[in-house]
Short mmCIF file of N, CA and C in Angstrom, two decimals:
data_model
loop_
_atom_site.label_atom_id
_atom_site.label_comp_id
_atom_site.label_asym_id
_atom_site.label_seq_id
_atom_site.Cartn_x
_atom_site.Cartn_y
_atom_site.Cartn_z
N MET A 1 37.54 -27.67 -15.07
CA MET A 1 36.13 -27.39 -15.29
C MET A 1 36.03 -25.99 -15.91
N HIS A 2 35.11 -25.88 -16.85
CA HIS A 2 34.91 -24.61 -17.54
C HIS A 2 33.50 -24.09 -17.29
N ASP A 3 33.39 -22.77 -17.15
CA ASP A 3 32.10 -22.12 -16.95
C ASP A 3 31.44 -21.92 -18.32
N TYR A 4 30.25 -21.33 -18.33
CA TYR A 4 29.52 -21.11 -19.58
C TYR A 4 30.32 -20.32 -20.60
N ASP A 5 31.13 -19.38 -20.13
CA ASP A 5 31.90 -18.56 -21.06
C ASP A 5 33.22 -19.21 -21.48
N GLY A 6 33.47 -20.44 -21.02
CA GLY A 6 34.67 -21.16 -21.40
C GLY A 6 35.84 -20.94 -20.47
N SER A 7 35.68 -20.05 -19.49
CA SER A 7 36.78 -19.78 -18.57
C SER A 7 36.97 -20.92 -17.57
N GLU A 8 38.21 -21.08 -17.14
CA GLU A 8 38.56 -22.12 -16.17
C GLU A 8 38.09 -21.70 -14.78
N VAL A 9 37.38 -22.58 -14.09
CA VAL A 9 36.93 -22.29 -12.73
C VAL A 9 37.29 -23.46 -11.83
N PRO A 10 37.52 -23.19 -10.54
CA PRO A 10 37.82 -24.28 -9.61
C PRO A 10 36.65 -25.26 -9.55
N ALA A 11 36.95 -26.51 -9.27
CA ALA A 11 35.91 -27.54 -9.15
C ALA A 11 34.85 -27.11 -8.16
N GLY A 12 33.60 -27.38 -8.51
CA GLY A 12 32.50 -27.04 -7.61
C GLY A 12 32.08 -25.58 -7.64
N GLU A 13 32.69 -24.76 -8.51
CA GLU A 13 32.35 -23.33 -8.53
C GLU A 13 31.74 -22.87 -9.84
N SER A 14 31.40 -23.77 -10.70
CA SER A 14 30.76 -23.39 -11.95
C SER A 14 29.36 -22.89 -11.67
N SER A 15 28.95 -21.85 -12.38
CA SER A 15 27.60 -21.32 -12.17
C SER A 15 26.55 -22.37 -12.52
N SER A 16 26.88 -23.31 -13.41
CA SER A 16 25.92 -24.36 -13.75
C SER A 16 25.65 -25.28 -12.57
N ASP A 17 26.60 -25.34 -11.62
CA ASP A 17 26.41 -26.17 -10.42
C ASP A 17 25.32 -25.61 -9.51
N PHE A 18 24.97 -24.33 -9.69
CA PHE A 18 24.03 -23.70 -8.77
C PHE A 18 22.61 -23.65 -9.29
N ALA A 19 22.39 -24.05 -10.50
CA ALA A 19 21.04 -24.00 -11.06
C ALA A 19 20.10 -24.86 -10.23
N ALA A 20 19.03 -24.27 -9.76
CA ALA A 20 17.97 -24.93 -8.99
C ALA A 20 18.43 -25.43 -7.63
N VAL A 21 19.60 -25.00 -7.18
CA VAL A 21 20.07 -25.37 -5.85
C VAL A 21 19.57 -24.32 -4.87
N PRO A 22 18.94 -24.72 -3.78
CA PRO A 22 18.46 -23.74 -2.80
C PRO A 22 19.60 -22.86 -2.27
N ASP A 23 19.31 -21.61 -2.06
CA ASP A 23 20.29 -20.70 -1.48
C ASP A 23 19.57 -19.81 -0.47
N ALA A 24 20.24 -18.79 0.04
CA ALA A 24 19.69 -17.94 1.08
C ALA A 24 18.69 -16.92 0.55
N PHE A 25 18.56 -16.77 -0.76
CA PHE A 25 17.66 -15.77 -1.32
C PHE A 25 16.22 -16.25 -1.31
N GLN A 26 15.33 -15.38 -0.93
CA GLN A 26 13.90 -15.65 -1.01
C GLN A 26 13.39 -14.90 -2.23
N ARG A 27 12.98 -15.61 -3.25
CA ARG A 27 12.54 -14.98 -4.48
C ARG A 27 11.03 -14.90 -4.53
N LEU A 28 10.54 -13.72 -4.87
CA LEU A 28 9.10 -13.53 -5.04
C LEU A 28 8.86 -13.34 -6.53
N TRP A 29 8.22 -14.29 -7.14
CA TRP A 29 7.96 -14.23 -8.57
C TRP A 29 6.70 -13.42 -8.83
N THR A 30 6.81 -12.40 -9.65
CA THR A 30 5.68 -11.54 -9.95
C THR A 30 5.54 -11.40 -11.47
N PRO A 31 5.09 -12.45 -12.13
CA PRO A 31 5.01 -12.41 -13.59
C PRO A 31 4.05 -11.34 -14.12
N HIS A 32 3.09 -10.91 -13.32
CA HIS A 32 2.16 -9.88 -13.79
C HIS A 32 2.87 -8.55 -14.06
N ARG A 33 4.04 -8.33 -13.46
CA ARG A 33 4.78 -7.08 -13.64
C ARG A 33 5.46 -7.01 -15.01
N ILE A 34 5.52 -8.12 -15.75
CA ILE A 34 6.17 -8.12 -17.05
C ILE A 34 5.50 -7.14 -18.02
N ALA A 35 4.23 -6.86 -17.80
CA ALA A 35 3.52 -5.90 -18.66
C ALA A 35 4.17 -4.52 -18.60
N TYR A 36 4.69 -4.14 -17.44
CA TYR A 36 5.34 -2.84 -17.31
C TYR A 36 6.67 -2.80 -18.05
N ILE A 37 7.29 -3.96 -18.20
CA ILE A 37 8.59 -4.03 -18.86
C ILE A 37 8.44 -4.16 -20.36
N THR A 38 7.49 -4.97 -20.81
CA THR A 38 7.37 -5.24 -22.25
C THR A 38 6.53 -4.23 -23.01
N ASP A 39 5.66 -3.49 -22.34
CA ASP A 39 4.84 -2.50 -23.02
C ASP A 39 5.71 -1.30 -23.38
N GLN A 40 5.99 -1.16 -24.64
CA GLN A 40 6.91 -0.11 -25.09
C GLN A 40 6.21 1.22 -25.37
N THR A 41 4.90 1.28 -25.18
CA THR A 41 4.20 2.54 -25.43
C THR A 41 4.45 3.49 -24.27
N GLN A 42 4.83 4.68 -24.61
CA GLN A 42 5.09 5.70 -23.62
C GLN A 42 4.32 6.96 -24.00
N PRO A 43 3.74 7.62 -23.01
CA PRO A 43 2.98 8.84 -23.33
C PRO A 43 3.91 9.97 -23.76
N ASP A 44 3.40 10.83 -24.64
CA ASP A 44 4.16 12.03 -24.96
C ASP A 44 3.64 13.16 -24.07
N LYS A 45 4.14 14.35 -24.26
CA LYS A 45 3.78 15.47 -23.39
C LYS A 45 2.28 15.72 -23.33
N ASP A 46 1.58 15.46 -24.44
CA ASP A 46 0.15 15.77 -24.50
C ASP A 46 -0.72 14.82 -23.69
N ASP A 47 -0.26 13.58 -23.49
CA ASP A 47 -1.07 12.65 -22.71
C ASP A 47 -0.32 12.06 -21.51
N CYS A 48 0.78 12.67 -21.14
CA CYS A 48 1.56 12.21 -19.99
C CYS A 48 0.81 12.54 -18.70
N PRO A 49 0.52 11.55 -17.87
CA PRO A 49 -0.23 11.84 -16.64
C PRO A 49 0.51 12.78 -15.69
N PHE A 50 1.85 12.81 -15.76
CA PHE A 50 2.61 13.70 -14.88
C PHE A 50 2.68 15.12 -15.43
N CYS A 51 2.37 15.29 -16.71
CA CYS A 51 2.24 16.64 -17.28
C CYS A 51 0.81 17.16 -17.11
N VAL A 52 -0.16 16.24 -17.19
CA VAL A 52 -1.57 16.62 -17.07
C VAL A 52 -1.93 16.93 -15.61
N ALA A 53 -1.43 16.16 -14.67
CA ALA A 53 -1.82 16.30 -13.26
C ALA A 53 -1.72 17.74 -12.74
N PRO A 54 -0.62 18.46 -12.98
CA PRO A 54 -0.54 19.82 -12.43
C PRO A 54 -1.54 20.80 -13.03
N THR A 55 -2.17 20.43 -14.14
CA THR A 55 -3.17 21.32 -14.75
C THR A 55 -4.55 21.11 -14.13
N LEU A 56 -4.68 20.07 -13.30
CA LEU A 56 -5.96 19.73 -12.68
C LEU A 56 -6.03 20.25 -11.25
N ASP A 57 -7.20 20.18 -10.68
CA ASP A 57 -7.41 20.47 -9.27
C ASP A 57 -6.59 19.47 -8.45
N ASP A 58 -5.99 19.93 -7.35
CA ASP A 58 -5.14 19.07 -6.53
C ASP A 58 -5.87 17.81 -6.06
N GLU A 59 -7.12 17.95 -5.64
CA GLU A 59 -7.86 16.78 -5.16
C GLU A 59 -8.09 15.77 -6.28
N LYS A 60 -8.46 16.25 -7.45
CA LYS A 60 -8.71 15.35 -8.58
C LYS A 60 -7.42 14.66 -9.02
N ALA A 61 -6.32 15.39 -9.03
CA ALA A 61 -5.04 14.84 -9.49
C ALA A 61 -4.28 14.11 -8.37
N LEU A 62 -4.81 14.12 -7.16
CA LEU A 62 -4.17 13.52 -5.99
C LEU A 62 -2.84 14.18 -5.64
N ILE A 63 -2.73 15.48 -5.96
CA ILE A 63 -1.52 16.24 -5.64
C ILE A 63 -1.55 16.62 -4.17
N VAL A 64 -0.45 16.34 -3.50
CA VAL A 64 -0.32 16.61 -2.07
C VAL A 64 0.33 17.97 -1.85
N ALA A 65 1.34 18.29 -2.65
CA ALA A 65 2.08 19.56 -2.47
C ALA A 65 2.68 19.98 -3.80
N ARG A 66 2.83 21.30 -3.95
CA ARG A 66 3.44 21.87 -5.15
C ARG A 66 4.62 22.74 -4.76
N GLY A 67 5.70 22.58 -5.49
CA GLY A 67 6.85 23.45 -5.34
C GLY A 67 6.99 24.30 -6.58
N LYS A 68 8.12 24.96 -6.72
CA LYS A 68 8.37 25.81 -7.88
C LYS A 68 8.75 24.98 -9.11
N HIS A 69 9.56 23.92 -8.92
CA HIS A 69 10.06 23.12 -10.03
C HIS A 69 9.53 21.68 -10.04
N ALA A 70 8.92 21.26 -8.93
CA ALA A 70 8.46 19.87 -8.80
C ALA A 70 7.23 19.83 -7.89
N TYR A 71 6.56 18.71 -7.91
CA TYR A 71 5.36 18.54 -7.09
C TYR A 71 5.28 17.10 -6.60
N VAL A 72 4.37 16.87 -5.64
CA VAL A 72 4.21 15.55 -5.02
C VAL A 72 2.76 15.11 -5.20
N LEU A 73 2.57 13.85 -5.64
CA LEU A 73 1.22 13.32 -5.76
C LEU A 73 1.23 11.86 -5.33
N LEU A 74 0.04 11.37 -5.02
CA LEU A 74 -0.10 9.95 -4.67
C LEU A 74 -0.02 9.10 -5.92
N ASN A 75 0.59 7.94 -5.78
CA ASN A 75 0.63 6.97 -6.86
C ASN A 75 -0.77 6.39 -7.01
N LEU A 76 -1.27 6.38 -8.22
CA LEU A 76 -2.61 5.86 -8.50
C LEU A 76 -2.67 4.34 -8.31
N PHE A 77 -1.52 3.68 -8.41
CA PHE A 77 -1.43 2.23 -8.21
C PHE A 77 -0.38 1.95 -7.13
N PRO A 78 -0.72 2.26 -5.87
CA PRO A 78 0.29 2.24 -4.80
C PRO A 78 0.70 0.84 -4.36
N TYR A 79 1.96 0.74 -3.93
CA TYR A 79 2.44 -0.48 -3.29
C TYR A 79 1.96 -0.51 -1.84
N ASN A 80 1.87 0.65 -1.21
CA ASN A 80 1.38 0.79 0.16
C ASN A 80 0.59 2.09 0.25
N SER A 81 -0.23 2.23 1.27
CA SER A 81 -0.94 3.49 1.52
C SER A 81 0.09 4.60 1.72
N GLY A 82 -0.13 5.71 1.05
CA GLY A 82 0.79 6.83 1.17
C GLY A 82 1.94 6.79 0.18
N HIS A 83 1.91 5.87 -0.79
CA HIS A 83 2.96 5.77 -1.81
C HIS A 83 2.91 7.04 -2.65
N LEU A 84 3.96 7.85 -2.52
CA LEU A 84 4.03 9.15 -3.20
C LEU A 84 4.98 9.13 -4.38
N LEU A 85 4.76 10.04 -5.32
CA LEU A 85 5.65 10.27 -6.43
C LEU A 85 6.06 11.74 -6.41
N VAL A 86 7.33 12.00 -6.60
CA VAL A 86 7.84 13.37 -6.66
C VAL A 86 8.29 13.59 -8.10
N CYS A 87 7.65 14.55 -8.79
CA CYS A 87 7.88 14.76 -10.22
C CYS A 87 8.26 16.20 -10.51
N PRO A 88 9.17 16.41 -11.45
CA PRO A 88 9.37 17.78 -11.94
C PRO A 88 8.17 18.14 -12.83
N TYR A 89 7.89 19.41 -12.92
CA TYR A 89 6.83 19.84 -13.83
C TYR A 89 7.25 19.60 -15.28
N ARG A 90 8.52 19.79 -15.55
CA ARG A 90 9.04 19.67 -16.90
C ARG A 90 9.04 18.21 -17.34
N HIS A 91 8.67 17.96 -18.56
CA HIS A 91 8.63 16.61 -19.15
C HIS A 91 10.06 16.21 -19.53
N VAL A 92 10.74 15.59 -18.59
CA VAL A 92 12.12 15.18 -18.79
C VAL A 92 12.23 13.72 -18.35
N PRO A 93 12.90 12.85 -19.14
CA PRO A 93 12.89 11.42 -18.82
C PRO A 93 13.91 10.95 -17.79
N LEU A 94 15.09 11.53 -17.76
CA LEU A 94 16.15 10.98 -16.93
C LEU A 94 16.68 11.97 -15.90
N TYR A 95 17.13 11.43 -14.80
CA TYR A 95 17.63 12.24 -13.68
C TYR A 95 18.79 13.14 -14.10
N ASP A 96 19.68 12.62 -14.94
CA ASP A 96 20.82 13.43 -15.35
C ASP A 96 20.45 14.51 -16.36
N GLU A 97 19.22 14.53 -16.81
CA GLU A 97 18.73 15.59 -17.70
C GLU A 97 17.95 16.65 -16.93
N ALA A 98 17.71 16.44 -15.65
CA ALA A 98 17.02 17.43 -14.82
C ALA A 98 18.00 18.54 -14.47
N THR A 99 17.46 19.72 -14.26
CA THR A 99 18.31 20.85 -13.87
C THR A 99 18.69 20.73 -12.40
N GLY A 100 19.66 21.50 -11.99
CA GLY A 100 20.05 21.54 -10.58
C GLY A 100 18.90 21.97 -9.70
N GLU A 101 18.11 22.94 -10.16
CA GLU A 101 16.96 23.41 -9.40
C GLU A 101 15.92 22.30 -9.24
N GLU A 102 15.70 21.55 -10.32
CA GLU A 102 14.74 20.44 -10.26
C GLU A 102 15.21 19.35 -9.30
N THR A 103 16.46 18.94 -9.41
CA THR A 103 16.94 17.87 -8.53
C THR A 103 16.97 18.31 -7.07
N ALA A 104 17.32 19.57 -6.83
CA ALA A 104 17.33 20.07 -5.44
C ALA A 104 15.92 20.05 -4.87
N GLU A 105 14.95 20.46 -5.66
CA GLU A 105 13.59 20.48 -5.14
C GLU A 105 13.01 19.06 -5.01
N ILE A 106 13.35 18.17 -5.92
CA ILE A 106 12.92 16.78 -5.78
C ILE A 106 13.47 16.21 -4.48
N ALA A 107 14.73 16.49 -4.17
CA ALA A 107 15.34 16.01 -2.93
C ALA A 107 14.65 16.62 -1.71
N SER A 108 14.40 17.91 -1.74
CA SER A 108 13.75 18.58 -0.62
C SER A 108 12.33 18.07 -0.40
N LEU A 109 11.59 17.92 -1.50
CA LEU A 109 10.22 17.41 -1.39
C LEU A 109 10.20 15.96 -0.89
N THR A 110 11.19 15.18 -1.29
CA THR A 110 11.30 13.79 -0.81
C THR A 110 11.53 13.76 0.69
N GLN A 111 12.42 14.61 1.18
CA GLN A 111 12.67 14.67 2.62
C GLN A 111 11.41 15.09 3.38
N THR A 112 10.71 16.07 2.85
CA THR A 112 9.47 16.52 3.50
C THR A 112 8.43 15.40 3.46
N ALA A 113 8.34 14.69 2.34
CA ALA A 113 7.40 13.57 2.24
C ALA A 113 7.67 12.54 3.33
N MET A 114 8.93 12.23 3.56
CA MET A 114 9.29 11.27 4.61
C MET A 114 8.83 11.77 5.98
N ARG A 115 9.08 13.03 6.26
CA ARG A 115 8.68 13.59 7.56
C ARG A 115 7.17 13.56 7.74
N VAL A 116 6.45 13.94 6.68
CA VAL A 116 4.98 13.97 6.75
C VAL A 116 4.43 12.55 6.90
N LEU A 117 4.99 11.61 6.18
CA LEU A 117 4.51 10.22 6.29
C LEU A 117 4.82 9.63 7.67
N ARG A 118 5.96 9.99 8.25
CA ARG A 118 6.25 9.51 9.61
C ARG A 118 5.27 10.12 10.60
N GLU A 119 4.95 11.40 10.40
CA GLU A 119 4.02 12.09 11.31
C GLU A 119 2.60 11.56 11.17
N THR A 120 2.12 11.40 9.95
CA THR A 120 0.72 11.04 9.74
C THR A 120 0.44 9.55 9.85
N SER A 121 1.35 8.73 9.35
CA SER A 121 1.06 7.29 9.32
C SER A 121 2.05 6.45 10.13
N LYS A 122 2.96 7.14 10.82
CA LYS A 122 3.93 6.45 11.69
C LYS A 122 4.75 5.42 10.91
N ALA A 123 5.17 5.78 9.69
CA ALA A 123 5.99 4.88 8.87
C ALA A 123 7.28 4.54 9.60
N HIS A 124 7.69 3.28 9.51
CA HIS A 124 8.91 2.81 10.17
C HIS A 124 10.12 2.94 9.26
N GLY A 125 9.89 2.99 7.97
CA GLY A 125 10.98 3.08 7.00
C GLY A 125 10.42 3.45 5.64
N PHE A 126 11.29 3.51 4.66
CA PHE A 126 10.89 3.94 3.31
C PHE A 126 11.68 3.21 2.25
N ASN A 127 11.03 2.97 1.13
CA ASN A 127 11.73 2.61 -0.10
C ASN A 127 11.65 3.86 -0.97
N ILE A 128 12.81 4.35 -1.38
CA ILE A 128 12.87 5.55 -2.21
C ILE A 128 13.70 5.21 -3.44
N GLY A 129 13.17 5.55 -4.61
CA GLY A 129 13.95 5.27 -5.80
C GLY A 129 13.30 5.71 -7.08
N MET A 130 14.10 5.63 -8.14
CA MET A 130 13.67 5.99 -9.49
C MET A 130 14.03 4.86 -10.42
N ASN A 131 13.11 4.48 -11.27
CA ASN A 131 13.39 3.53 -12.34
C ASN A 131 13.66 4.38 -13.58
N GLN A 132 14.87 4.35 -14.06
CA GLN A 132 15.29 5.20 -15.17
C GLN A 132 15.21 4.44 -16.48
N GLY A 133 14.19 4.72 -17.26
CA GLY A 133 14.01 4.08 -18.56
C GLY A 133 13.09 2.88 -18.49
N ALA A 134 12.48 2.56 -19.61
CA ALA A 134 11.54 1.44 -19.68
C ALA A 134 12.21 0.12 -19.33
N LEU A 135 13.45 -0.07 -19.76
CA LEU A 135 14.15 -1.32 -19.46
C LEU A 135 14.42 -1.48 -17.97
N ALA A 136 14.45 -0.38 -17.23
CA ALA A 136 14.67 -0.43 -15.79
C ALA A 136 13.36 -0.61 -15.03
N GLY A 137 12.25 -0.69 -15.74
CA GLY A 137 10.97 -0.94 -15.09
C GLY A 137 10.10 0.28 -14.90
N ALA A 138 10.48 1.41 -15.46
CA ALA A 138 9.65 2.61 -15.32
C ALA A 138 8.37 2.44 -16.13
N GLY A 139 7.23 2.50 -15.45
CA GLY A 139 5.96 2.41 -16.14
C GLY A 139 5.74 3.61 -17.05
N ILE A 140 6.15 4.77 -16.59
CA ILE A 140 6.12 5.99 -17.40
C ILE A 140 7.56 6.48 -17.45
N ALA A 141 8.26 6.04 -18.48
CA ALA A 141 9.70 6.30 -18.58
C ALA A 141 10.01 7.69 -19.12
N ASN A 142 9.06 8.32 -19.79
CA ASN A 142 9.35 9.61 -20.42
C ASN A 142 9.25 10.80 -19.47
N HIS A 143 8.79 10.57 -18.24
CA HIS A 143 8.68 11.67 -17.28
C HIS A 143 9.29 11.22 -15.95
N LEU A 144 10.35 11.85 -15.58
CA LEU A 144 11.07 11.54 -14.35
C LEU A 144 10.12 11.57 -13.15
N HIS A 145 10.24 10.58 -12.28
CA HIS A 145 9.47 10.59 -11.04
C HIS A 145 10.18 9.71 -10.02
N GLN A 146 10.17 10.17 -8.79
CA GLN A 146 10.79 9.43 -7.70
C GLN A 146 9.70 8.84 -6.81
N HIS A 147 9.84 7.57 -6.48
CA HIS A 147 8.89 6.89 -5.59
C HIS A 147 9.32 7.09 -4.14
N VAL A 148 8.35 7.37 -3.29
CA VAL A 148 8.55 7.40 -1.84
C VAL A 148 7.48 6.46 -1.27
N VAL A 149 7.92 5.26 -0.88
CA VAL A 149 6.99 4.23 -0.42
C VAL A 149 7.19 4.02 1.08
N PRO A 150 6.18 4.38 1.88
CA PRO A 150 6.30 4.15 3.32
C PRO A 150 6.23 2.65 3.63
N ARG A 151 6.96 2.24 4.65
CA ARG A 151 6.98 0.84 5.05
C ARG A 151 6.78 0.75 6.56
N TRP A 152 6.17 -0.36 6.98
CA TRP A 152 5.93 -0.62 8.40
C TRP A 152 6.42 -2.03 8.71
N ALA A 153 6.77 -2.25 9.94
CA ALA A 153 7.27 -3.56 10.34
C ALA A 153 6.28 -4.67 10.02
N THR A 154 5.01 -4.36 10.00
CA THR A 154 3.97 -5.38 9.80
C THR A 154 3.36 -5.37 8.39
N ASP A 155 3.98 -4.67 7.41
CA ASP A 155 3.33 -4.57 6.10
C ASP A 155 3.70 -5.69 5.13
N SER A 156 4.60 -6.56 5.49
CA SER A 156 4.98 -7.65 4.59
C SER A 156 4.01 -8.81 4.74
N ASN A 157 3.46 -9.23 3.64
CA ASN A 157 2.60 -10.41 3.66
C ASN A 157 2.60 -11.04 2.28
N PHE A 158 2.00 -12.19 2.15
CA PHE A 158 2.00 -12.89 0.88
C PHE A 158 0.66 -12.75 0.15
N PHE A 159 -0.19 -11.85 0.61
CA PHE A 159 -1.46 -11.62 -0.05
C PHE A 159 -1.29 -11.32 -1.54
N PRO A 160 -0.37 -10.41 -1.92
CA PRO A 160 -0.21 -10.12 -3.34
C PRO A 160 0.27 -11.34 -4.14
N ILE A 161 1.11 -12.16 -3.53
CA ILE A 161 1.69 -13.29 -4.24
C ILE A 161 0.69 -14.44 -4.33
N VAL A 162 0.10 -14.80 -3.21
CA VAL A 162 -0.80 -15.95 -3.17
C VAL A 162 -2.16 -15.63 -3.78
N ALA A 163 -2.73 -14.49 -3.42
CA ALA A 163 -4.09 -14.16 -3.86
C ALA A 163 -4.12 -13.21 -5.04
N GLY A 164 -2.95 -12.71 -5.48
CA GLY A 164 -2.95 -11.75 -6.58
C GLY A 164 -3.66 -10.47 -6.22
N THR A 165 -3.63 -10.11 -4.94
CA THR A 165 -4.37 -8.96 -4.42
C THR A 165 -3.47 -8.15 -3.50
N LYS A 166 -3.57 -6.84 -3.58
CA LYS A 166 -2.84 -5.96 -2.67
C LYS A 166 -3.85 -5.28 -1.78
N ALA A 167 -3.68 -5.42 -0.48
CA ALA A 167 -4.59 -4.79 0.48
C ALA A 167 -4.10 -3.38 0.76
N ILE A 168 -4.88 -2.40 0.36
CA ILE A 168 -4.60 -0.99 0.63
C ILE A 168 -5.70 -0.52 1.57
N PRO A 169 -5.37 -0.26 2.84
CA PRO A 169 -6.41 -0.04 3.84
C PRO A 169 -7.11 1.33 3.81
N ARG A 170 -6.61 2.27 3.00
CA ARG A 170 -7.23 3.59 2.99
C ARG A 170 -7.47 4.07 1.57
N LEU A 171 -8.51 4.86 1.38
CA LEU A 171 -8.83 5.42 0.08
C LEU A 171 -7.81 6.50 -0.30
N LEU A 172 -7.50 6.61 -1.59
CA LEU A 172 -6.51 7.57 -2.04
C LEU A 172 -6.89 9.01 -1.66
N GLY A 173 -8.14 9.38 -1.85
CA GLY A 173 -8.57 10.74 -1.52
C GLY A 173 -8.40 11.06 -0.05
N GLU A 174 -8.70 10.09 0.79
CA GLU A 174 -8.54 10.25 2.23
C GLU A 174 -7.06 10.46 2.61
N VAL A 175 -6.19 9.67 2.01
CA VAL A 175 -4.75 9.80 2.28
C VAL A 175 -4.25 11.14 1.75
N ARG A 176 -4.67 11.52 0.54
CA ARG A 176 -4.24 12.80 -0.03
C ARG A 176 -4.62 13.96 0.87
N ASP A 177 -5.86 13.97 1.35
CA ASP A 177 -6.32 15.05 2.22
C ASP A 177 -5.49 15.12 3.50
N GLU A 178 -5.22 13.97 4.09
CA GLU A 178 -4.44 13.94 5.33
C GLU A 178 -3.01 14.45 5.12
N LEU A 179 -2.38 14.00 4.04
CA LEU A 179 -1.00 14.42 3.78
C LEU A 179 -0.93 15.90 3.40
N ALA A 180 -1.88 16.36 2.57
CA ALA A 180 -1.89 17.77 2.18
C ALA A 180 -2.09 18.67 3.39
N LYS A 181 -2.94 18.26 4.31
CA LYS A 181 -3.20 19.04 5.52
C LYS A 181 -1.95 19.10 6.41
N ALA A 182 -1.20 18.00 6.46
CA ALA A 182 -0.01 17.93 7.32
C ALA A 182 1.23 18.53 6.66
N TRP A 183 1.18 18.77 5.35
CA TRP A 183 2.34 19.26 4.63
C TRP A 183 2.67 20.68 5.08
N PRO A 184 3.92 20.96 5.47
CA PRO A 184 4.28 22.31 5.88
C PRO A 184 4.21 23.28 4.71
N THR A 185 3.81 24.49 4.95
CA THR A 185 3.64 25.45 3.87
C THR A 185 4.98 25.89 3.30
N ASN A 186 6.04 25.78 4.05
CA ASN A 186 7.37 26.17 3.55
C ASN A 186 8.27 24.95 3.40
N HIS A 187 7.73 23.83 3.04
CA HIS A 187 8.37 22.52 2.99
C HIS A 187 9.86 22.66 3.13
#
């Protein structure tokens, strides 16, 4: 038996044998997210929301904390309440292009964000990550940003999948105020 690439495989182990066969994976299809992948338009420095935000008032920009090289703000389109983004001030697209000072402060601000979210919202866990480049799913690929998404044991539901709706129980301004107030001054 040969696989798609022509290589010899043991009987019953061809990848074609697994097409449409149930397995242990639970797949959540989210076709609406394809817009983030296929939209190739990226903001430049003049209209980049992560470059503009630090020039605005913290409340208007949803900024929770500012450091010397990076800052923390709420995601305008959160996956969960308290979904934070940690961004360098400098308009740089990739993690390996950030300076040592920037990466150190992004790491420190991320740790503080986790502590503050555990304190204020009793988060049980976190999804932390960066999508590097448009092909990797970065909505704004030209400006590095790290996601800090708080998670709770009871936050999984099928509302977004079945109803095409995400339930966010708190207003962004309310969450920003709470996190900014709880943020330590010497993070």
